[in-house]
Amino acid sequence: MENILQEHNNSMPAREILVALSEKFSASTDRAGELCSSEASPLPAQPVPPVQPLQPIQPTQPTQPAQPAQPAQPAQSAQPAQPAQPAQPAPFAPGSIDASIWVFDYHMVADRLNVL
């Protein structure tokens, strides 16, 4: 093979020359009838062991942060707590609300509930 490359100035020879070389090499007595022989191997045939990945697959979602053992205490203010003052009810004057609105709402709700 080296002689043929030197004849072609170390460039790629024509396809016909390469095909002839491959047929000559395949027809040699060393390779006659052998495509891939396991008998020529000095080692006994053994199954290939599965490859264990070095790192496990990591989850794509971030994990939740750990919850604290005790809940946080609310911040204490320096001022004393003021007692809550009750809210004052809105002034109500009789007759200030239109009675027809209440009747209309009552009938609409009663119709939906099939009470009437």
Coordinates of C-alpha atoms in Angstrom, one line a residue:
M1 CA 0.0 0.0 0.0
E2 CA 2.8 2.4 0.9
N3 CA 4.5 1.7 -2.5
I4 CA 1.3 2.5 -4.4
L5 CA 0.9 5.8 -2.4
Q6 CA 4.5 6.7 -3.2
E7 CA 3.9 6.0 -6.9
H8 CA 1.0 8.6 -6.7
N9 CA 3.0 11.2 -4.8
N10 CA 1.2 10.4 -1.5
S11 CA -2.1 11.6 -3.0
M12 CA -5.3 9.6 -3.1
P13 CA -5.2 6.9 -5.9
A14 CA -8.1 6.4 -8.3
R15 CA -11.1 4.4 -7.1
E16 CA -10.3 1.4 -9.4
I17 CA -6.9 1.0 -7.7
L18 CA -8.4 1.1 -4.2
V19 CA -11.0 -1.5 -5.2
A20 CA -8.3 -3.8 -6.6
L21 CA -6.3 -3.4 -3.4
S22 CA -9.2 -4.2 -1.2
E23 CA -10.2 -7.3 -3.2
K24 CA -6.6 -8.5 -3.1
F25 CA -6.4 -8.0 0.6
S26 CA -9.7 -9.7 1.2
A27 CA -8.7 -12.7 -0.9
S28 CA -5.5 -13.3 1.0
T29 CA -5.1 -16.6 2.9
D30 CA -5.0 -14.8 6.3
R31 CA -8.5 -13.4 5.7
A32 CA -10.1 -16.0 3.5
G33 CA -13.7 -16.6 4.6
E34 CA -13.4 -14.5 7.8
L35 CA -15.4 -11.4 8.2
C36 CA -15.2 -11.1 12.0
S37 CA -14.0 -14.2 13.9
S38 CA -14.3 -14.6 17.6
E39 CA -12.1 -17.7 17.5
A40 CA -9.0 -15.6 16.8
S41 CA -9.6 -13.6 19.9
P42 CA -7.3 -14.6 22.8
L43 CA -9.9 -13.6 25.4
P44 CA -13.1 -15.7 26.1
A45 CA -16.3 -14.1 24.9
Q46 CA -18.1 -12.4 27.8
P47 CA -21.1 -10.2 27.8
V48 CA -20.5 -6.5 28.1
P49 CA -21.4 -5.3 31.5
P50 CA -23.8 -2.3 31.7
V51 CA -22.3 1.0 32.4
Q52 CA -23.3 2.6 35.7
P53 CA -23.8 6.4 35.3
L54 CA -21.4 8.3 37.6
Q55 CA -24.0 10.9 38.5
P56 CA -27.7 10.2 38.9
I57 CA -30.2 12.2 36.9
Q58 CA -30.8 15.5 38.6
P59 CA -34.4 16.8 38.9
T60 CA -35.2 19.8 36.7
Q61 CA -37.4 21.5 39.3
P62 CA -35.7 23.2 42.3
T63 CA -36.5 21.6 45.6
Q64 CA -38.5 23.4 48.3
P65 CA -36.5 25.0 51.0
A66 CA -36.6 23.3 54.4
Q67 CA -39.2 24.7 56.8
P68 CA -37.8 26.1 60.1
A69 CA -38.3 24.0 63.2
Q70 CA -40.2 26.8 65.0
P71 CA -42.4 29.5 63.4
A72 CA -40.9 33.0 63.5
Q73 CA -42.1 35.3 66.2
P74 CA -43.9 38.5 65.1
A75 CA -41.8 41.6 65.7
Q76 CA -42.7 43.4 69.0
S77 CA -43.2 47.2 68.6
A78 CA -41.9 49.6 71.2
Q79 CA -45.3 51.3 71.6
P80 CA -47.9 49.7 73.8
A81 CA -50.9 48.2 72.1
Q82 CA -53.9 50.5 71.7
P83 CA -57.3 48.9 72.4
A84 CA -59.4 48.6 69.2
Q85 CA -62.3 51.0 69.1
P86 CA -65.5 49.6 67.8
A87 CA -66.7 50.8 64.5
Q88 CA -69.7 53.1 64.5
P89 CA -72.8 51.9 62.7
A90 CA -73.9 53.9 59.7
P91 CA -76.8 56.2 60.3
F92 CA -80.2 54.8 59.2
A93 CA -83.2 56.9 58.5
P94 CA -86.5 55.1 58.0
G95 CA -87.7 55.5 54.4
S96 CA -84.3 56.3 53.0
I97 CA -84.1 53.0 51.2
D98 CA -86.5 52.4 48.3
A99 CA -88.8 49.6 49.3
S100 CA -89.3 48.5 45.7
I101 CA -85.7 47.4 45.4
W102 CA -86.0 45.1 48.3
V103 CA -89.2 43.6 46.9
F104 CA -87.6 43.1 43.5
D105 CA -84.6 41.4 45.0
Y106 CA -86.8 39.2 47.2
H107 CA -88.9 38.0 44.2
M108 CA -85.8 37.4 42.0
V109 CA -84.2 35.2 44.7
A110 CA -87.5 33.4 45.4
D111 CA -87.9 32.6 41.7
R112 CA -84.5 31.1 41.5
L113 CA -85.1 29.0 44.6
N114 CA -88.7 28.1 43.4
V115 CA -90.1 29.2 46.7
L116 CA -93.1 31.1 45.5

